[in-house]
CSV table of C-alpha atoms in Angstrom, one decimal:
chain,number,residue,atom,x,y,z
Q,1,UNK,CA,0.0,0.0,0.0
Q,2,UNK,CA,1.3,3.5,-0.8
Q,3,UNK,CA,1.9,5.7,2.2
Q,4,UNK,CA,0.0,8.5,0.3
Q,5,UNK,CA,-3.4,6.7,0.1
Q,6,UNK,CA,-5.9,6.8,2.9
Q,7,UNK,CA,-6.5,3.6,5.0
Q,8,UNK,CA,-10.0,3.1,3.8
Q,9,UNK,CA,-9.0,2.4,0.2
Q,10,UNK,CA,-7.0,-0.6,1.3
Q,11,UNK,CA,-10.2,-2.5,2.0
Q,12,UNK,CA,-11.7,-1.8,-1.4
Q,13,UNK,CA,-11.3,-4.2,-4.3
Q,14,UNK,CA,-11.8,-3.7,-8.0
Q,15,UNK,CA,-15.4,-4.7,-9.0
Q,16,UNK,CA,-15.8,-8.4,-9.2
Q,17,UNK,CA,-18.0,-7.9,-12.2
Q,18,UNK,CA,-15.2,-6.2,-14.1
Q,19,UNK,CA,-12.6,-8.5,-12.8
Q,20,UNK,CA,-14.4,-11.6,-14.0
Q,21,UNK,CA,-15.2,-10.0,-17.4
Q,22,UNK,CA,-11.5,-9.3,-17.9
Q,23,UNK,CA,-10.8,-13.0,-17.6
Q,24,UNK,CA,-12.6,-13.5,-20.9
Q,25,UNK,CA,-10.3,-11.1,-22.9
Q,26,UNK,CA,-7.8,-13.8,-23.8
Q,27,UNK,CA,-10.4,-16.5,-24.6
Q,28,UNK,CA,-11.5,-16.9,-28.2
Q,29,UNK,CA,-15.1,-17.3,-29.3
Q,30,UNK,CA,-16.4,-16.5,-25.8
Q,31,UNK,CA,-20.0,-15.7,-25.3
Q,32,UNK,CA,-20.4,-13.0,-22.7
Q,33,UNK,CA,-23.4,-12.8,-20.5
Q,34,UNK,CA,-21.6,-10.6,-18.1
Q,35,UNK,CA,-21.9,-6.8,-18.3
Q,36,UNK,CA,-25.0,-4.6,-18.0
Q,37,UNK,CA,-24.5,-3.1,-21.5
Q,38,UNK,CA,-27.3,-3.5,-24.0
Q,39,UNK,CA,-26.6,-4.7,-27.6
Q,40,UNK,CA,-28.9,-2.0,-29.0
Q,41,UNK,CA,-27.5,1.0,-30.9
Q,42,UNK,CA,-28.1,4.5,-29.8
Q,43,UNK,CA,-31.3,5.8,-31.6
Q,44,UNK,CA,-30.5,7.7,-34.8
Q,45,UNK,CA,-32.4,10.7,-33.6
Q,46,UNK,CA,-30.2,10.9,-30.5
Q,47,UNK,CA,-27.0,10.7,-32.6
Q,48,UNK,CA,-28.4,13.4,-34.9
Q,49,UNK,CA,-29.0,15.7,-31.9
Q,50,UNK,CA,-25.4,15.1,-30.7
Q,51,UNK,CA,-24.0,15.8,-34.1
Q,52,UNK,CA,-26.1,19.0,-34.4
Q,53,UNK,CA,-24.8,20.2,-31.0
Q,54,UNK,CA,-21.2,19.6,-32.3
Q,55,UNK,CA,-21.9,21.4,-35.6
Q,56,UNK,CA,-23.4,24.3,-33.6
Q,57,UNK,CA,-20.3,24.5,-31.4
Q,58,UNK,CA,-22.4,23.7,-28.3
Q,59,UNK,CA,-19.3,22.4,-26.6
Q,60,UNK,CA,-18.9,24.9,-23.8
Q,61,UNK,CA,-19.6,24.4,-20.1
Q,62,UNK,CA,-23.3,24.2,-19.3
Q,63,UNK,CA,-24.4,25.5,-15.9
Q,64,UNK,CA,-23.2,23.2,-13.1
Q,65,UNK,CA,-26.6,21.6,-12.6
Q,66,UNK,CA,-26.9,21.0,-16.4
Q,67,UNK,CA,-29.0,22.4,-19.2
Q,68,UNK,CA,-32.2,24.0,-17.9
Q,69,UNK,CA,-34.1,22.7,-20.9
Q,70,UNK,CA,-33.0,19.1,-20.0
Q,71,UNK,CA,-33.8,19.5,-16.3
Q,72,UNK,CA,-37.2,20.9,-17.1
Q,73,UNK,CA,-38.0,18.1,-19.5
Q,74,UNK,CA,-36.9,15.4,-17.0
Q,75,UNK,CA,-38.9,16.9,-14.1
Q,76,UNK,CA,-42.0,17.2,-16.3
Q,77,UNK,CA,-42.5,13.5,-15.8
Q,78,UNK,CA,-42.2,13.9,-12.0
Q,79,UNK,CA,-45.2,15.6,-10.5
Q,80,UNK,CA,-43.5,16.8,-7.3
Q,81,UNK,CA,-40.3,18.3,-8.8
Q,82,UNK,CA,-39.1,21.2,-11.0
Q,83,UNK,CA,-35.9,22.0,-12.8
Q,84,UNK,CA,-34.4,23.6,-9.7
Q,85,UNK,CA,-34.5,20.2,-8.0
Q,86,UNK,CA,-32.6,18.3,-10.6
Q,87,UNK,CA,-28.8,17.9,-11.3
Q,88,UNK,CA,-27.5,16.4,-14.5
Q,89,UNK,CA,-24.7,14.0,-13.6
Q,90,UNK,CA,-21.9,12.1,-15.5
Q,91,UNK,CA,-23.9,8.9,-15.5
Q,92,UNK,CA,-25.9,7.7,-12.6
Q,93,UNK,CA,-22.6,6.5,-11.1
Q,94,UNK,CA,-21.5,10.1,-10.5
Q,95,UNK,CA,-24.9,10.7,-9.0
Q,96,UNK,CA,-24.3,7.9,-6.6
Q,97,UNK,CA,-20.8,9.2,-5.7
Q,98,UNK,CA,-22.0,12.8,-5.3
Q,99,UNK,CA,-24.8,11.6,-3.0
Q,100,UNK,CA,-22.7,9.4,-0.8
Q,101,UNK,CA,-19.8,11.9,-0.5
Q,102,UNK,CA,-22.3,14.6,0.4
Q,103,UNK,CA,-24.3,12.7,3.1
Q,104,UNK,CA,-22.1,10.0,4.7
Q,105,UNK,CA,-19.8,10.9,7.5
Q,106,UNK,CA,-17.4,8.6,9.4
Q,107,UNK,CA,-19.4,6.2,11.6
Q,108,UNK,CA,-22.6,6.7,9.8
Q,109,UNK,CA,-24.5,3.5,9.0
Q,110,UNK,CA,-26.2,2.9,5.6
Q,111,UNK,CA,-28.7,0.0,5.2
Q,112,UNK,CA,-28.7,-1.8,1.9
Q,113,UNK,CA,-30.9,-4.8,1.0
Q,114,UNK,CA,-29.0,-7.6,-0.8
Q,115,UNK,CA,-28.3,-9.2,-3.3
Q,116,UNK,CA,-27.2,-5.7,-4.4
Q,117,UNK,CA,-25.2,-3.7,-6.8
Q,118,UNK,CA,-21.5,-3.7,-5.8
Q,119,UNK,CA,-20.9,0.0,-6.4
Q,120,UNK,CA,-22.4,1.5,-3.3
Q,121,UNK,CA,-20.4,-0.1,-0.5
Q,122,UNK,CA,-16.9,1.0,-1.6
Q,123,UNK,CA,-18.0,4.6,-1.8
Q,124,UNK,CA,-19.5,4.4,1.7
Q,125,UNK,CA,-16.3,2.8,3.0
Q,126,UNK,CA,-14.2,5.6,1.5
Q,127,UNK,CA,-16.2,8.1,3.6
Q,128,UNK,CA,-15.7,6.1,6.8
Q,129,UNK,CA,-19.3,4.8,6.7
Q,130,UNK,CA,-20.6,1.4,7.6
Q,131,UNK,CA,-22.9,-0.8,5.5
Q,132,UNK,CA,-25.6,-2.8,7.2
Q,133,UNK,CA,-26.9,-5.5,4.9
Q,134,UNK,CA,-30.3,-7.1,4.8
Q,135,UNK,CA,-30.3,-10.5,3.0
Q,136,UNK,CA,-33.6,-10.7,1.2
Q,137,UNK,CA,-33.0,-14.3,0.1
Q,138,UNK,CA,-33.9,-15.3,3.7
Q,139,UNK,CA,-37.4,-13.9,3.2
Q,140,UNK,CA,-38.2,-15.1,-0.3
Q,141,UNK,CA,-36.7,-11.9,-1.8
Q,142,UNK,CA,-39.2,-9.7,0.1
Q,143,UNK,CA,-38.3,-6.8,2.4
Q,144,UNK,CA,-40.0,-6.7,5.8
Q,145,UNK,CA,-40.2,-4.1,8.6
Q,146,UNK,CA,-38.5,-6.6,11.0
Q,147,UNK,CA,-35.5,-6.8,8.7
Q,148,UNK,CA,-35.2,-3.0,8.7
Q,149,UNK,CA,-35.5,-2.9,12.5
Q,150,UNK,CA,-33.0,-5.6,13.0
Q,151,UNK,CA,-30.2,-3.5,11.4
Q,152,UNK,CA,-31.4,0.0,12.5
Q,153,UNK,CA,-29.5,1.9,15.1
Q,154,UNK,CA,-29.1,5.5,16.2
Q,155,UNK,CA,-26.2,5.7,13.8
Q,156,UNK,CA,-28.4,4.9,10.8
Q,157,UNK,CA,-28.1,7.7,8.2
Q,158,UNK,CA,-29.6,6.3,5.0
Q,159,UNK,CA,-31.3,3.4,3.3
Q,160,UNK,CA,-30.3,2.6,-0.3
Q,161,UNK,CA,-32.8,0.8,-2.6
Q,162,UNK,CA,-32.2,-0.3,-6.2
Q,163,UNK,CA,-35.6,-0.5,-8.0
Q,164,UNK,CA,-35.6,-2.6,-10.2
Q,165,UNK,CA,-32.7,-4.4,-8.7
Q,166,UNK,CA,-29.4,-5.5,-10.0
Q,167,UNK,CA,-28.6,-8.5,-9.9
Q,168,UNK,CA,-32.1,-10.0,-9.3
Q,169,UNK,CA,-34.4,-7.9,-11.4
Q,170,UNK,CA,-36.6,-7.5,-8.3
Q,171,UNK,CA,-39.3,-4.7,-8.4
Q,172,UNK,CA,-40.5,-3.6,-5.0
Q,173,UNK,CA,-44.2,-4.2,-4.4
Q,174,UNK,CA,-46.6,-1.6,-3.1
Q,175,UNK,CA,-46.6,-3.2,0.3
Q,176,UNK,CA,-42.8,-3.1,0.5
Q,177,UNK,CA,-42.8,0.6,-0.6
Q,178,UNK,CA,-45.2,1.4,2.2
Q,179,UNK,CA,-43.0,-0.4,4.7
Q,180,UNK,CA,-40.0,1.6,3.5
Q,181,UNK,CA,-41.9,4.9,3.6
Q,182,UNK,CA,-43.1,4.2,7.2
Q,183,UNK,CA,-39.6,3.3,8.3
Q,184,UNK,CA,-37.9,6.3,6.7
Q,185,UNK,CA,-40.4,8.8,8.1
Q,186,UNK,CA,-40.6,7.3,11.6
Q,187,UNK,CA,-36.8,7.2,12.1
Q,188,UNK,CA,-35.9,10.2,10.0
Q,189,UNK,CA,-33.7,8.3,7.7
Q,190,UNK,CA,-32.5,9.5,4.2
Q,191,UNK,CA,-33.9,7.3,1.4
Q,192,UNK,CA,-31.6,7.0,-1.7
Q,193,UNK,CA,-33.3,5.2,-4.6
Q,194,UNK,CA,-31.4,4.1,-7.6
Q,195,UNK,CA,-34.0,3.9,-10.4
Q,196,UNK,CA,-31.6,3.4,-13.3
Q,197,UNK,CA,-33.6,0.4,-14.6
Q,198,UNK,CA,-37.0,2.0,-14.2
Q,199,UNK,CA,-37.8,2.1,-17.9
Q,200,UNK,CA,-37.2,-1.7,-18.1
Q,201,UNK,CA,-40.1,-3.3,-16.2
Q,202,UNK,CA,-42.1,-6.4,-17.1
Q,203,UNK,CA,-44.4,-6.6,-14.0
Q,204,UNK,CA,-47.8,-5.0,-13.7
Q,205,UNK,CA,-46.6,-2.8,-10.8
Q,206,UNK,CA,-43.9,-0.2,-10.8
Q,207,UNK,CA,-44.0,3.2,-9.1
Q,208,UNK,CA,-41.2,5.7,-8.5
Q,209,UNK,CA,-40.6,6.6,-4.9
Q,210,UNK,CA,-40.7,10.2,-6.2
Q,211,UNK,CA,-44.5,9.9,-6.2
Q,212,UNK,CA,-44.6,9.9,-2.4
Q,213,UNK,CA,-44.9,13.6,-1.5
Q,214,UNK,CA,-44.4,12.9,2.2
Q,215,UNK,CA,-40.9,11.6,1.5
Q,216,UNK,CA,-39.6,14.5,-0.6
Q,217,UNK,CA,-37.5,16.2,1.9
Q,218,UNK,CA,-35.6,13.0,2.8
Q,219,UNK,CA,-35.4,11.4,-0.6
Q,220,UNK,CA,-32.8,11.4,-3.4
Q,221,UNK,CA,-33.7,9.7,-6.7
Q,222,UNK,CA,-30.9,8.6,-9.1
Q,223,UNK,CA,-31.6,7.8,-12.7
Q,224,UNK,CA,-30.1,8.1,-16.2
Q,225,UNK,CA,-30.0,7.2,-19.8
Q,226,UNK,CA,-27.4,4.4,-19.9
Q,227,UNK,CA,-29.9,1.5,-19.6
Q,228,UNK,CA,-33.1,3.0,-20.9
Q,229,UNK,CA,-31.5,4.3,-24.2
Q,230,UNK,CA,-28.3,2.2,-24.5
Q,231,UNK,CA,-26.2,5.3,-23.9
Q,232,UNK,CA,-23.6,3.8,-21.5
Q,233,UNK,CA,-20.6,5.5,-23.1
Q,234,UNK,CA,-22.2,8.9,-23.3
Q,235,UNK,CA,-22.2,9.0,-19.5
Q,236,UNK,CA,-25.4,11.0,-18.7
Q,237,UNK,CA,-27.6,10.7,-15.7
Q,238,UNK,CA,-29.5,12.8,-13.2
Q,239,UNK,CA,-30.5,13.1,-9.6
Q,240,UNK,CA,-33.7,14.6,-8.0
Q,241,UNK,CA,-34.2,15.9,-4.5
Q,242,UNK,CA,-35.8,18.7,-2.6
Q,243,UNK,CA,-34.2,22.2,-3.0
Q,244,UNK,CA,-32.4,22.2,0.3
Q,245,UNK,CA,-30.7,18.9,-0.5
Q,246,UNK,CA,-30.0,19.7,-4.1
Q,247,UNK,CA,-28.3,23.0,-3.2
Q,248,UNK,CA,-25.8,21.0,-1.1
Q,249,UNK,CA,-25.3,18.1,-3.5
Q,250,UNK,CA,-24.6,20.6,-6.2
Q,251,UNK,CA,-21.5,21.7,-4.3
Q,252,UNK,CA,-20.0,18.2,-4.4
Q,253,UNK,CA,-21.0,17.8,-8.0
Q,254,UNK,CA,-19.5,21.1,-9.0
Q,255,UNK,CA,-16.1,20.5,-7.4
Q,256,UNK,CA,-16.0,16.9,-8.9
Q,257,UNK,CA,-16.9,17.4,-12.5
Q,258,UNK,CA,-18.0,21.0,-13.0
Q,259,UNK,CA,-20.8,19.8,-15.3
Q,260,UNK,CA,-21.9,16.8,-17.4
Q,261,UNK,CA,-20.7,16.7,-21.0
Q,262,UNK,CA,-22.6,19.2,-23.0
Q,263,UNK,CA,-23.2,17.2,-26.2
Q,264,UNK,CA,-24.3,14.2,-24.2
Q,265,UNK,CA,-26.9,16.5,-22.5
Q,266,UNK,CA,-28.3,17.5,-25.9
Q,267,UNK,CA,-28.4,13.8,-26.8
Q,268,UNK,CA,-30.4,13.1,-23.6
Q,269,UNK,CA,-32.7,16.0,-24.3
Q,270,UNK,CA,-33.7,14.2,-27.6
Q,271,UNK,CA,-33.7,10.7,-25.9
Q,272,UNK,CA,-36.7,11.9,-23.8
Q,273,UNK,CA,-38.7,11.9,-27.0
Q,274,UNK,CA,-37.6,8.4,-28.1
Q,275,UNK,CA,-39.9,5.5,-27.4
Q,276,UNK,CA,-38.0,2.5,-26.0
Q,277,UNK,CA,-41.1,0.1,-25.9
Q,278,UNK,CA,-39.6,-2.1,-28.7
Q,279,UNK,CA,-36.4,-2.5,-26.7
Q,280,UNK,CA,-38.4,-3.5,-23.6
Q,281,UNK,CA,-40.5,-6.0,-25.5
Q,282,UNK,CA,-37.3,-7.5,-27.0
Q,283,UNK,CA,-35.8,-7.8,-23.5
Q,284,UNK,CA,-39.0,-9.4,-22.2
Q,285,UNK,CA,-38.8,-12.1,-24.9
Q,286,UNK,CA,-35.2,-12.8,-23.9
Q,287,UNK,CA,-36.1,-13.0,-20.3
Q,288,UNK,CA,-39.0,-15.4,-21.0
Q,289,UNK,CA,-36.6,-17.6,-23.1
Q,290,UNK,CA,-34.1,-17.8,-20.2
Q,291,UNK,CA,-36.9,-18.6,-17.7
Q,292,UNK,CA,-38.1,-21.4,-20.0
Q,293,UNK,CA,-34.6,-22.9,-20.4
Q,294,UNK,CA,-33.7,-22.7,-16.8
Q,295,UNK,CA,-37.0,-24.3,-15.8
Q,296,UNK,CA,-36.3,-27.2,-18.2
Q,297,UNK,CA,-32.9,-27.6,-16.6
Q,298,UNK,CA,-34.5,-27.6,-13.1
Q,299,UNK,CA,-32.3,-24.8,-11.9
Q,300,UNK,CA,-33.9,-22.5,-9.3
Q,301,UNK,CA,-33.8,-18.8,-10.0
Q,302,UNK,CA,-35.2,-15.5,-9.0
Q,303,UNK,CA,-37.8,-14.5,-11.7
Q,304,UNK,CA,-36.9,-10.9,-12.7
Q,305,UNK,CA,-39.6,-8.3,-13.0
Q,306,UNK,CA,-37.3,-5.7,-14.4
Q,307,UNK,CA,-33.8,-4.8,-15.6
Q,308,UNK,CA,-32.0,-7.5,-17.8
Q,309,UNK,CA,-30.5,-10.0,-15.4
Q,310,UNK,CA,-31.4,-13.3,-13.9
Q,311,UNK,CA,-30.0,-14.6,-10.7
Q,312,UNK,CA,-29.6,-18.4,-10.7
Q,313,UNK,CA,-29.1,-20.8,-7.8
Q,314,UNK,CA,-26.2,-23.2,-8.4
Q,315,UNK,CA,-25.9,-24.5,-4.8
Q,316,UNK,CA,-26.8,-28.1,-5.8
Q,317,UNK,CA,-23.5,-28.5,-7.7
Q,318,UNK,CA,-21.4,-28.0,-4.6
Q,319,UNK,CA,-19.2,-25.4,-6.2
Q,320,UNK,CA,-18.5,-21.8,-5.2
Q,321,UNK,CA,-19.9,-19.3,-7.7
Q,322,UNK,CA,-16.4,-18.5,-8.9
Q,323,UNK,CA,-15.5,-22.1,-9.3
Q,324,UNK,CA,-18.7,-22.7,-11.3
Q,325,UNK,CA,-18.1,-19.6,-13.5
Q,326,UNK,CA,-14.4,-20.5,-14.1
Q,327,UNK,CA,-15.3,-24.1,-15.2
Q,328,UNK,CA,-18.2,-22.8,-17.4
Q,329,UNK,CA,-15.8,-20.4,-19.1
Q,330,UNK,CA,-13.0,-22.9,-19.5
Q,331,UNK,CA,-15.1,-25.8,-20.8
Q,332,UNK,CA,-17.9,-24.1,-22.7
Q,333,UNK,CA,-16.5,-20.6,-23.3
Q,334,UNK,CA,-19.6,-19.0,-21.7
Q,335,UNK,CA,-19.0,-16.1,-19.3
Q,336,UNK,CA,-21.4,-15.2,-16.5
Q,337,UNK,CA,-20.8,-13.4,-13.2
Q,338,UNK,CA,-20.3,-15.1,-9.9
Q,339,UNK,CA,-22.8,-14.2,-7.2
Q,340,UNK,CA,-19.9,-13.5,-4.9
Q,341,UNK,CA,-19.2,-10.3,-7.0
Q,342,UNK,CA,-22.4,-8.6,-5.7
Q,343,UNK,CA,-23.2,-7.0,-2.4
Q,344,UNK,CA,-24.2,-9.8,-0.1
Q,345,UNK,CA,-21.7,-12.2,-1.6
Q,346,UNK,CA,-24.3,-14.8,-2.4
Q,347,UNK,CA,-21.8,-17.5,-3.3
Q,348,UNK,CA,-24.3,-20.1,-4.4
Q,349,UNK,CA,-25.8,-17.9,-7.2
Q,350,UNK,CA,-24.6,-16.7,-10.6
Q,351,UNK,CA,-25.9,-13.7,-12.7
Q,352,UNK,CA,-26.8,-14.0,-16.3
Q,353,UNK,CA,-27.2,-10.9,-18.3
Q,354,UNK,CA,-29.6,-11.0,-21.3
Q,355,UNK,CA,-28.3,-7.8,-22.8
Q,356,UNK,CA,-27.4,-9.7,-25.9
Q,357,UNK,CA,-29.5,-11.0,-28.8
Q,358,UNK,CA,-31.7,-14.1,-28.7
Q,359,UNK,CA,-29.6,-16.1,-31.2
Q,360,UNK,CA,-26.6,-15.7,-28.9
Q,361,UNK,CA,-28.6,-16.5,-25.8
Q,362,UNK,CA,-29.8,-19.7,-27.4
Q,363,UNK,CA,-26.3,-20.7,-28.3
Q,364,UNK,CA,-25.1,-19.9,-24.8
Q,365,UNK,CA,-27.9,-21.9,-23.2
Q,366,UNK,CA,-27.1,-24.9,-25.3
Q,367,UNK,CA,-23.5,-24.8,-24.0
Q,368,UNK,CA,-24.8,-24.1,-20.5
Q,369,UNK,CA,-27.0,-27.2,-20.8
Q,370,UNK,CA,-24.1,-29.3,-21.9
Q,371,UNK,CA,-22.0,-28.0,-19.0
Q,372,UNK,CA,-24.8,-28.8,-16.5
Q,373,UNK,CA,-25.1,-32.4,-17.8
Q,374,UNK,CA,-21.4,-33.0,-17.6
Q,375,UNK,CA,-20.8,-31.4,-14.3
């Protein structure tokens, strides 16, 4: 360890998702069901808007919070917010970073249900905070008030929810949302909700936490365009919160990045006019195919209601998730992510991403089936 880095960084590892994905780089003809990056191209209308911004030399700084026109258009879809309560961020990842660095102090505890996205805990650790996990797999992937109370203390600062969830595709039910609302209000906890997959939902029920007016002054919503419009490399997201919170978050954002990339903001402005229903329907067909094949293989899994991942139980094989994934990669050249890589370290699960086309998924599942039989 370098004498110049702070102690907290010693306990942080490179993302297990990225680490395992890198293993595939030297393997020929590998089928990757690893990253959360869709195989769809950016819509031509979005590309045109970006090119137009370049041609018109719209390459200067925007305001720190981002283009007013973009913030206004985003908040038009949120009844309880206006453009002064929105910050355009460099992807939702910067929104997460800005939020955690702004609110977490040394010793603060942050509750996160698991299985969960790996990116929250390292940022909390860097600020000297402590993550208190809730394992939803113990309650049939359902959040209860008892679970929240079991990890609550007078040091609890925030609760982070991902809705829909990565890696399970879980969408929180109305009952669960009411439990979360009751808990947050009763104990004066900040609720941070990552809704990056909110445009990719297959269930009958999905509601943004932004619709709860009673939560507004202790709520931060994170979202973006990477998943909904396949704009990962354009790095454009946003956060929403009440004015008194946004005014403070803006300071961290300003000193971190100044402002989000101008031409990406013009692309996002156009993206809000682009219908992604075809993409969602395509993803639903892919999900249904995987559900059908996994059912045939008699492999338990968490049925996803959103996002584009499926979390599969491989406990009956007596291997750790990393051993399973290594063998699958070596023998069948199919790459999936070990459950160990996610928050909660569910070592008897693996995550399959169906961000790739159906033809590739069919080939992958044939190889997967062969591997299962041989194992």
